[in-house]
PDB file of C-alpha atoms in Angstrom:
ATOM      1  CA  UNK A   1      16.983 268.854  94.712  1.00 80.00           C
ATOM      2  CA  UNK A   2      16.968 265.298  93.346  1.00 88.00           C
ATOM      3  CA  UNK A   3      18.548 262.773  95.713  1.00 88.00           C
ATOM      4  CA  UNK A   4      21.737 260.899  94.877  1.00 89.00           C
ATOM      5  CA  UNK A   5      19.881 257.583  95.314  1.00 92.00           C
ATOM      6  CA  UNK A   6      17.489 258.550  92.519  1.00 92.00           C
ATOM      7  CA  UNK A   7      20.414 259.505  90.271  1.00 93.00           C
ATOM      8  CA  UNK A   8      22.154 256.204  91.044  1.00 93.00           C
ATOM      9  CA  UNK A   9      18.945 254.279  90.282  1.00 94.00           C
ATOM     10  CA  UNK A  10      18.653 256.079  86.935  1.00 95.00           C
ATOM     11  CA  UNK A  11      22.272 255.363  86.028  1.00 94.00           C
ATOM     12  CA  UNK A  12      21.713 251.682  86.919  1.00 93.00           C
ATOM     13  CA  UNK A  13      19.058 251.396  84.186  1.00 95.00           C
ATOM     14  CA  UNK A  14      20.056 249.444  81.080  1.00 95.00           C
ATOM     15  CA  UNK A  15      21.276 252.131  78.668  1.00 95.00           C
ATOM     16  CA  UNK A  16      20.448 249.868  75.712  1.00 95.00           C
ATOM     17  CA  UNK A  17      16.771 249.742  76.706  1.00 93.00           C
ATOM     18  CA  UNK A  18      16.511 253.505  77.267  1.00 94.00           C
ATOM     19  CA  UNK A  19      18.224 254.442  73.992  1.00 95.00           C
ATOM     20  CA  UNK A  20      16.554 251.523  72.182  1.00 94.00           C
ATOM     21  CA  UNK A  21      13.247 253.383  72.496  1.00 93.00           C
ATOM     22  CA  UNK A  22      14.703 256.074  70.189  1.00 94.00           C
ATOM     23  CA  UNK A  23      17.102 254.107  67.960  1.00 94.00           C
ATOM     24  CA  UNK A  24      16.813 250.726  66.246  1.00 94.00           C
ATOM     25  CA  UNK A  25      19.887 248.986  67.694  1.00 95.00           C
ATOM     26  CA  UNK A  26      21.595 245.886  66.321  1.00 95.00           C
ATOM     27  CA  UNK A  27      24.157 243.753  68.160  1.00 95.00           C
ATOM     28  CA  UNK A  28      27.763 244.494  67.111  1.00 93.00           C
ATOM     29  CA  UNK A  29      30.172 242.463  69.237  1.00 93.00           C
ATOM     30  CA  UNK A  30      29.948 243.583  72.853  1.00 93.00           C
ATOM     31  CA  UNK A  31      28.184 246.814  71.790  1.00 96.00           C
ATOM     32  CA  UNK A  32      25.022 247.819  69.956  1.00 96.00           C
ATOM     33  CA  UNK A  33      24.989 249.851  66.755  1.00 96.00           C
ATOM     34  CA  UNK A  34      22.365 251.979  65.006  1.00 95.00           C
ATOM     35  CA  UNK A  35      21.774 255.066  62.901  1.00 94.00           C
ATOM     36  CA  UNK A  36      22.315 258.387  64.618  1.00 94.00           C
ATOM     37  CA  UNK A  37      19.234 260.001  66.180  1.00 93.00           C
ATOM     38  CA  UNK A  38      21.019 263.372  65.984  1.00 92.00           C
ATOM     39  CA  UNK A  39      21.856 263.491  62.277  1.00 90.00           C
ATOM     40  CA  UNK A  40      20.699 262.019  58.979  1.00 89.00           C
ATOM     41  CA  UNK A  41      23.042 259.229  57.897  1.00 86.00           C
ATOM     42  CA  UNK A  42      23.001 256.200  55.636  1.00 88.00           C
ATOM     43  CA  UNK A  43      25.343 253.888  57.504  1.00 91.00           C
ATOM     44  CA  UNK A  44      25.099 253.322  61.260  1.00 93.00           C
ATOM     45  CA  UNK A  45      27.703 255.165  63.313  1.00 92.00           C
ATOM     46  CA  UNK A  46      25.884 255.378  66.641  1.00 95.00           C
ATOM     47  CA  UNK A  47      27.284 252.992  69.258  1.00 96.00           C
ATOM     48  CA  UNK A  48      25.924 252.001  72.672  1.00 96.00           C
ATOM     49  CA  UNK A  49      28.101 250.161  75.180  1.00 96.00           C
ATOM     50  CA  UNK A  50      25.995 248.525  77.925  1.00 95.00           C
ATOM     51  CA  UNK A  51      29.132 247.430  79.817  1.00 94.00           C
ATOM     52  CA  UNK A  52      30.499 250.979  80.027  1.00 95.00           C
ATOM     53  CA  UNK A  53      27.000 252.541  80.153  1.00 95.00           C
ATOM     54  CA  UNK A  54      27.838 255.111  77.483  1.00 96.00           C
ATOM     55  CA  UNK A  55      26.880 256.062  73.927  1.00 96.00           C
ATOM     56  CA  UNK A  56      28.954 257.592  71.139  1.00 96.00           C
ATOM     57  CA  UNK A  57      27.660 259.187  67.945  1.00 94.00           C
ATOM     58  CA  UNK A  58      30.489 259.482  65.429  1.00 93.00           C
ATOM     59  CA  UNK A  59      28.521 261.560  62.911  1.00 91.00           C
ATOM     60  CA  UNK A  60      27.477 264.287  65.375  1.00 91.00           C
ATOM     61  CA  UNK A  61      30.305 263.911  67.907  1.00 92.00           C
ATOM     62  CA  UNK A  62      27.909 263.545  70.832  1.00 94.00           C
ATOM     63  CA  UNK A  63      28.612 261.074  73.613  1.00 95.00           C
ATOM     64  CA  UNK A  64      27.874 260.421  77.267  1.00 95.00           C
ATOM     65  CA  UNK A  65      25.626 258.438  79.572  1.00 96.00           C
ATOM     66  CA  UNK A  66      21.881 257.871  79.296  1.00 94.00           C
ATOM     67  CA  UNK A  67      21.020 261.144  81.084  1.00 95.00           C
ATOM     68  CA  UNK A  68      23.126 263.075  78.562  1.00 96.00           C
ATOM     69  CA  UNK A  69      21.356 261.224  75.725  1.00 96.00           C
ATOM     70  CA  UNK A  70      17.929 262.233  77.038  1.00 96.00           C
ATOM     71  CA  UNK A  71      19.141 265.817  77.538  1.00 95.00           C
ATOM     72  CA  UNK A  72      20.319 265.960  73.898  1.00 95.00           C
ATOM     73  CA  UNK A  73      17.361 264.112  72.366  1.00 94.00           C
ATOM     74  CA  UNK A  74      14.554 265.747  74.361  1.00 95.00           C
ATOM     75  CA  UNK A  75      16.273 269.166  74.697  1.00 95.00           C
ATOM     76  CA  UNK A  76      16.022 269.147  78.491  1.00 95.00           C
ATOM     77  CA  UNK A  77      18.179 270.472  81.316  1.00 93.00           C
ATOM     78  CA  UNK A  78      19.777 267.948  83.707  1.00 93.00           C
ATOM     79  CA  UNK A  79      17.097 267.952  86.464  1.00 92.00           C
ATOM     80  CA  UNK A  80      14.285 267.828  83.904  1.00 94.00           C
ATOM     81  CA  UNK A  81      15.979 264.920  82.120  1.00 94.00           C
ATOM     82  CA  UNK A  82      16.199 263.037  85.435  1.00 95.00           C
ATOM     83  CA  UNK A  83      12.490 263.634  86.084  1.00 94.00           C
ATOM     84  CA  UNK A  84      11.646 262.558  82.507  1.00 95.00           C
ATOM     85  CA  UNK A  85      13.562 259.278  82.916  1.00 96.00           C
ATOM     86  CA  UNK A  86      11.966 258.620  86.319  1.00 95.00           C
ATOM     87  CA  UNK A  87       8.489 259.084  84.891  1.00 94.00           C
ATOM     88  CA  UNK A  88       9.102 257.039  81.749  1.00 94.00           C
ATOM     89  CA  UNK A  89      10.938 254.121  83.418  1.00 93.00           C
ATOM     90  CA  UNK A  90       9.085 253.983  86.766  1.00 92.00           C
ATOM     91  CA  UNK A  91      12.066 254.983  88.907  1.00 93.00           C
ATOM     92  CA  UNK A  92      10.996 256.432  92.275  1.00 92.00           C
ATOM     93  CA  UNK A  93      11.775 260.158  92.295  1.00 91.00           C
ATOM     94  CA  UNK A  94      13.105 261.368  95.654  1.00 88.00           C
ATOM     95  CA  UNK A  95      13.495 265.138  95.931  1.00 84.00           C
ATOM     96  CA  UNK A  96      14.803 266.956  98.976  1.00 79.00           C
ATOM     97  CA  UNK A  97      14.524 270.590  99.969  1.00 78.00           C
ATOM     98  CA  UNK A  98      17.781 272.543 100.106  1.00 72.00           C
ATOM     99  CA  UNK A  99      18.881 273.774 103.501  1.00 76.00           C
ATOM    100  CA  UNK A 100      19.619 277.449 104.129  1.00 77.00           C
ATOM    101  CA  UNK A 101      23.372 276.731 104.034  1.00 81.00           C
ATOM    102  CA  UNK A 102      23.114 274.921 100.668  1.00 75.00           C
ATOM    103  CA  UNK A 103      21.124 277.812  99.212  1.00 76.00           C
ATOM    104  CA  UNK A 104      23.751 280.271 100.475  1.00 79.00           C
ATOM    105  CA  UNK A 105      26.569 278.236  98.902  1.00 79.00           C
ATOM    106  CA  UNK A 106      24.713 278.087  95.579  1.00 77.00           C
ATOM    107  CA  UNK A 107      24.084 281.846  95.719  1.00 83.00           C
ATOM    108  CA  UNK A 108      27.804 282.439  96.328  1.00 83.00           C
ATOM    109  CA  UNK A 109      28.719 280.210  93.377  1.00 82.00           C
ATOM    110  CA  UNK A 110      26.282 282.051  91.098  1.00 84.00           C
ATOM    111  CA  UNK A 111      27.733 285.388  92.206  1.00 86.00           C
ATOM    112  CA  UNK A 112      31.258 284.187  91.378  1.00 88.00           C
ATOM    113  CA  UNK A 113      30.127 283.102  87.898  1.00 87.00           C
ATOM    114  CA  UNK A 114      28.644 286.559  87.318  1.00 90.00           C
ATOM    115  CA  UNK A 115      31.823 288.299  88.518  1.00 92.00           C
ATOM    116  CA  UNK A 116      33.988 286.058  86.315  1.00 93.00           C
ATOM    117  CA  UNK A 117      31.751 286.718  83.312  1.00 91.00           C
ATOM    118  CA  UNK A 118      31.984 290.500  83.837  1.00 93.00           C
ATOM    119  CA  UNK A 119      35.783 290.251  84.087  1.00 93.00           C
ATOM    120  CA  UNK A 120      35.892 288.098  80.950  1.00 93.00           C
ATOM    121  CA  UNK A 121      33.862 290.632  78.971  1.00 92.00           C
ATOM    122  CA  UNK A 122      35.937 293.561  80.287  1.00 93.00           C
ATOM    123  CA  UNK A 123      39.289 292.005  79.412  1.00 93.00           C
ATOM    124  CA  UNK A 124      38.138 290.744  76.003  1.00 92.00           C
ATOM    125  CA  UNK A 125      36.977 294.227  75.024  1.00 92.00           C
ATOM    126  CA  UNK A 126      40.056 296.023  76.356  1.00 91.00           C
ATOM    127  CA  UNK A 127      42.793 293.676  75.238  1.00 84.00           C
TER     128      UNK A 127
END
């Protein structure tokens, strides 16, 4: 499990620098603007706000923080995106082993998702 300190260090990175490796950004007031990396467009509609630490792509509707951007762009799951950012931007990666209690809680949560999914399928077929 990746530590909260590592996640905080990643979120403290300059979002403009991380996204700037993928998109040619130009200054637009307090924000930065560029063409969408998710769709083919002629006029820039991709905005990055360093103050808020978020991005917004009007053409594709995608938005979020820099981890979400890497997840979308590199097609990675959340933990893999964190590891990718750590490796690429020299952020120390601190991983901890889950305790027995944490594993039991996660197993219970997974079981509840399965039960809810079975109930969802049952009621959608029978209603």
